[in-house]
Short mmCIF file of C-alpha atoms in Angstrom, two decimals:
data_model
loop_
_atom_site.label_atom_id
_atom_site.label_comp_id
_atom_site.label_asym_id
_atom_site.label_seq_id
_atom_site.Cartn_x
_atom_site.Cartn_y
_atom_site.Cartn_z
CA MET A 1185 0.00 0.00 0.00
CA LYS A 1186 1.18 3.49 -0.88
CA LEU A 1187 0.24 6.88 0.56
CA GLN A 1188 -0.61 9.77 -1.73
CA LEU A 1189 -0.80 13.35 -0.47
CA ALA A 1190 -3.47 15.39 -2.27
CA LEU A 1191 -2.54 19.06 -2.38
CA ASP A 1192 -5.54 21.25 -3.07
CA LEU A 1193 -3.85 24.45 -1.90
CA VAL A 1194 -4.06 27.30 -4.35
CA ASP A 1195 -0.43 28.30 -4.90
CA ILE A 1196 2.82 26.61 -5.91
CA GLN A 1197 4.94 27.93 -3.04
CA GLY A 1198 2.41 26.77 -0.45
CA ALA A 1199 2.43 23.31 -2.00
CA ILE A 1200 6.24 23.16 -1.94
CA GLU A 1201 6.34 24.17 1.72
CA VAL A 1202 3.92 21.37 2.67
CA VAL A 1203 5.82 18.74 0.68
CA LYS A 1204 9.11 19.75 2.35
CA GLN A 1205 7.57 18.72 5.67
CA VAL A 1206 6.21 15.35 4.56
CA GLU A 1207 8.35 14.12 1.65
CA SER A 1208 9.87 11.34 3.78
CA TYR A 1209 6.44 9.92 4.60
CA VAL A 1210 4.49 10.04 1.32
CA ASP A 1211 4.98 8.00 -1.85
CA ILE A 1212 3.07 10.17 -4.32
CA VAL A 1213 2.32 13.90 -4.34
CA GLU A 1214 -0.87 14.95 -6.10
CA ILE A 1215 -1.13 18.40 -7.62
CA GLY A 1216 -4.87 18.85 -7.15
CA THR A 1217 -7.31 20.28 -9.66
CA PRO A 1218 -7.66 23.61 -7.76
CA ILE A 1219 -3.90 24.29 -8.04
CA ILE A 1220 -3.83 23.36 -11.72
CA ILE A 1221 -6.80 25.64 -12.41
CA ASN A 1222 -5.08 28.53 -10.61
CA GLU A 1223 -1.50 27.94 -11.67
CA GLY A 1224 -1.63 25.70 -14.74
CA LEU A 1225 0.81 22.86 -15.40
CA HIS A 1226 3.58 25.14 -14.10
CA ALA A 1227 2.60 23.75 -10.69
CA VAL A 1228 3.40 20.20 -11.80
CA LYS A 1229 6.70 21.32 -13.31
CA ALA A 1230 7.70 23.26 -10.17
CA LEU A 1231 6.96 20.33 -7.84
CA LYS A 1232 8.79 17.81 -10.02
CA GLU A 1233 11.83 20.07 -10.32
CA THR A 1234 11.89 20.70 -6.55
CA PHE A 1235 11.33 17.03 -5.62
CA PRO A 1236 12.72 15.00 -8.56
CA ASN A 1237 12.63 11.72 -6.61
CA LEU A 1238 8.96 11.94 -5.69
CA THR A 1239 6.22 10.50 -7.89
CA VAL A 1240 4.00 13.39 -9.01
CA LEU A 1241 0.35 12.97 -10.00
CA ALA A 1242 -1.43 15.65 -12.04
CA ASP A 1243 -5.12 15.60 -11.15
CA LEU A 1244 -6.41 16.88 -14.49
CA LYS A 1245 -9.71 14.94 -14.29
CA ILE A 1246 -9.60 14.64 -18.08
CA MET A 1247 -12.95 14.39 -19.86
CA ASP A 1248 -11.98 14.85 -23.51
CA ALA A 1249 -8.93 15.34 -25.79
CA ALA A 1250 -7.25 12.82 -23.53
CA GLY A 1251 -4.15 12.00 -25.57
CA PHE A 1252 -3.21 15.68 -25.89
CA GLU A 1253 -3.78 16.45 -22.21
CA VAL A 1254 -1.79 13.41 -21.06
CA MET A 1255 1.03 14.50 -23.37
CA LYS A 1256 1.08 18.05 -21.94
CA ALA A 1257 1.01 16.79 -18.32
CA SER A 1258 3.82 14.35 -19.13
CA GLU A 1259 5.91 17.15 -20.62
CA ALA A 1260 5.41 19.10 -17.37
CA GLY A 1261 6.82 16.17 -15.38
CA ALA A 1262 3.74 14.28 -14.22
CA ASP A 1263 4.32 10.57 -13.57
CA ILE A 1264 0.59 9.79 -13.21
CA VAL A 1265 -2.35 11.61 -14.83
CA THR A 1266 -6.04 11.32 -13.94
CA ILE A 1267 -9.01 10.86 -16.25
CA LEU A 1268 -12.65 10.54 -15.24
CA GLY A 1269 -14.41 7.19 -15.29
CA VAL A 1270 -17.47 8.90 -16.79
CA ALA A 1271 -15.41 9.90 -19.86
CA GLU A 1272 -15.95 8.12 -23.17
CA ASP A 1273 -14.25 4.75 -23.61
CA ALA A 1274 -12.30 6.21 -26.54
CA SER A 1275 -10.97 8.98 -24.28
CA ILE A 1276 -9.78 6.56 -21.60
CA GLN A 1277 -8.19 4.33 -24.24
CA GLY A 1278 -6.52 7.39 -25.79
CA ALA A 1279 -5.16 8.41 -22.41
CA VAL A 1280 -3.68 4.94 -21.86
CA GLU A 1281 -2.16 4.91 -25.34
CA GLU A 1282 -0.44 8.28 -24.83
CA ALA A 1283 0.70 7.36 -21.33
CA ARG A 1284 2.39 4.24 -22.69
CA LYS A 1285 4.24 6.35 -25.28
CA GLN A 1286 5.41 8.71 -22.55
CA GLY A 1287 6.28 6.01 -20.00
CA LYS A 1288 3.62 7.38 -17.61
CA GLN A 1289 0.63 5.99 -15.75
CA ILE A 1290 -3.13 6.61 -15.80
CA LEU A 1291 -5.43 6.78 -12.78
CA VAL A 1292 -9.15 6.65 -13.49
CA ASP A 1293 -11.21 8.68 -11.00
CA MET A 1294 -14.64 7.06 -10.53
CA ILE A 1295 -16.25 10.19 -9.05
CA ALA A 1296 -19.93 10.43 -10.15
CA VAL A 1297 -19.96 6.94 -11.71
CA LYS A 1298 -23.39 5.43 -10.94
CA ASN A 1299 -22.80 1.70 -11.49
CA LEU A 1300 -19.37 1.28 -9.98
CA ALA A 1301 -18.94 -2.47 -10.39
CA GLU A 1302 -20.03 -2.49 -14.04
CA ARG A 1303 -17.92 0.52 -15.05
CA ALA A 1304 -14.86 -0.64 -13.09
CA LEU A 1305 -15.00 -3.96 -14.92
CA GLN A 1306 -15.12 -2.17 -18.30
CA ILE A 1307 -12.28 0.21 -17.43
CA ASP A 1308 -10.13 -2.57 -16.03
CA ALA A 1309 -10.01 -4.06 -19.54
CA PHE A 1310 -8.52 -0.83 -20.99
CA GLY A 1311 -5.10 -1.30 -19.40
CA VAL A 1312 -5.27 1.61 -16.94
CA ASP A 1313 -2.87 1.59 -14.00
CA TYR A 1314 -5.20 2.65 -11.18
CA ILE A 1315 -8.95 2.74 -10.64
CA CYS A 1316 -9.89 5.10 -7.81
CA VAL A 1317 -13.13 5.34 -5.85
CA HIS A 1318 -13.60 8.95 -4.83
CA THR A 1319 -16.17 10.71 -2.70
CA GLY A 1320 -15.82 14.38 -3.64
CA TYR A 1321 -16.00 17.38 -1.32
CA ASP A 1322 -19.67 18.04 -2.04
CA LEU A 1323 -20.72 14.54 -0.95
CA GLN A 1324 -18.30 14.50 1.99
CA ALA A 1325 -20.12 17.60 3.21
CA VAL A 1326 -23.29 15.52 3.59
CA GLY A 1327 -21.52 12.69 5.39
CA GLN A 1328 -20.63 10.24 2.62
CA ASN A 1329 -17.31 8.37 2.27
CA SER A 1330 -15.67 5.95 -0.19
CA PHE A 1331 -15.14 2.95 2.05
CA GLU A 1332 -18.08 0.83 0.86
CA ASP A 1333 -17.31 1.75 -2.76
CA LEU A 1334 -13.77 0.50 -2.24
CA ARG A 1335 -15.07 -2.96 -1.33
CA THR A 1336 -17.28 -2.89 -4.44
CA ILE A 1337 -14.45 -2.30 -6.90
CA LYS A 1338 -11.96 -4.52 -5.07
CA ALA A 1339 -14.35 -7.39 -5.79
CA VAL A 1340 -14.30 -6.89 -9.58
CA VAL A 1341 -10.97 -5.29 -10.57
CA LYS A 1342 -8.36 -7.86 -11.60
CA ASN A 1343 -5.66 -5.99 -13.55
CA ALA A 1344 -5.46 -2.38 -12.36
CA LYS A 1345 -4.39 -1.28 -8.91
CA VAL A 1346 -7.15 0.04 -6.68
CA ALA A 1347 -7.08 3.47 -5.04
CA VAL A 1348 -9.37 5.28 -2.61
CA ALA A 1349 -9.87 9.00 -1.95
CA GLY A 1350 -12.27 11.19 -0.07
CA GLY A 1351 -12.48 12.10 3.59
CA ILE A 1352 -9.78 9.75 4.90
CA LYS A 1353 -8.43 10.81 8.28
CA LEU A 1354 -6.15 9.22 10.87
CA GLU A 1355 -9.10 7.84 12.81
CA THR A 1356 -10.75 6.27 9.72
CA LEU A 1357 -7.51 5.00 8.14
CA PRO A 1358 -7.60 1.54 9.84
CA GLU A 1359 -11.00 0.90 8.23
CA VAL A 1360 -9.50 1.69 4.81
CA ILE A 1361 -6.35 -0.38 5.40
CA ALA A 1362 -8.53 -3.38 6.29
CA VAL A 1363 -9.82 -3.45 2.67
CA GLN A 1364 -6.21 -3.46 1.37
CA PRO A 1365 -6.26 -0.89 -1.46
CA ASP A 1366 -3.01 -0.36 -3.37
CA LEU A 1367 -3.11 3.42 -2.96
CA ILE A 1368 -4.60 5.56 -0.19
CA ILE A 1369 -5.14 9.22 -1.08
CA VAL A 1370 -5.30 11.74 1.76
CA GLY A 1371 -5.75 15.49 1.53
CA GLY A 1372 -7.20 17.41 4.44
CA GLY A 1373 -6.52 14.45 6.76
CA ILE A 1374 -2.88 15.55 6.53
CA THR A 1375 -2.90 19.19 5.39
CA GLY A 1376 -5.67 20.15 7.81
CA HIS A 1377 -3.77 18.71 10.77
CA ALA A 1378 -2.07 20.99 13.30
CA ASP A 1379 1.15 18.99 12.85
CA ILE A 1380 1.31 18.01 9.16
CA GLN A 1381 4.53 16.04 9.51
CA ALA A 1382 3.29 14.00 12.48
CA ALA A 1383 0.00 13.19 10.71
CA ALA A 1384 1.81 11.94 7.58
CA ALA A 1385 4.29 9.94 9.67
CA GLN A 1386 1.51 8.26 11.69
CA MET A 1387 -0.43 7.41 8.54
CA GLN A 1388 2.61 5.89 6.83
CA GLN A 1389 3.36 3.89 9.97
CA LEU A 1390 -0.18 2.44 10.02
CA ILE A 1391 0.01 1.64 6.30
CA GLN A 1392 3.35 -0.14 6.72
CA LYS A 1393 1.85 -2.32 9.44
CA GLY A 1394 -0.92 -3.17 6.95
#
């Protein structure tokens, strides 16, 4: 199991300062959609140049023109790029094709997918690297989480690695670890903590114990 830090801060320098504190404890750093909207792919480039040994994920949430967008993110230094599970099959396949050319990986974000098991099964056949269940901010606000969805896709996905995102905190992490996803994505559960470094260290310690 790996730990991914989701950075949804709105500026590059703020993101760099956070990563400096936790780089020893996280496996992947995600440049979240809000940063990319505010700063563009410069944010991905800046993080990769500052932390060349860290795996960087660009959370583009691609919906169309997938090959082109994967190419641009790859040029900026992204190791993993996200596309939405609700995108057209041709878009997801195009993203995978371009990622292979670039030596990069694709994570499919299943946010807003209605029939998770059916769609996960379809996407798993496209050769993607990760399939991620994701409860977004708007649903977290009304008390939902991704833990049950994680069990649903774990039961059907055979080829891709399985990831989970949305509302994971230190106190709920053991429940997630019990389902054994390949990748655990945490945002505010680390960045919203009074001691960011301690939160990341504790999470990594729990994950290592499995």
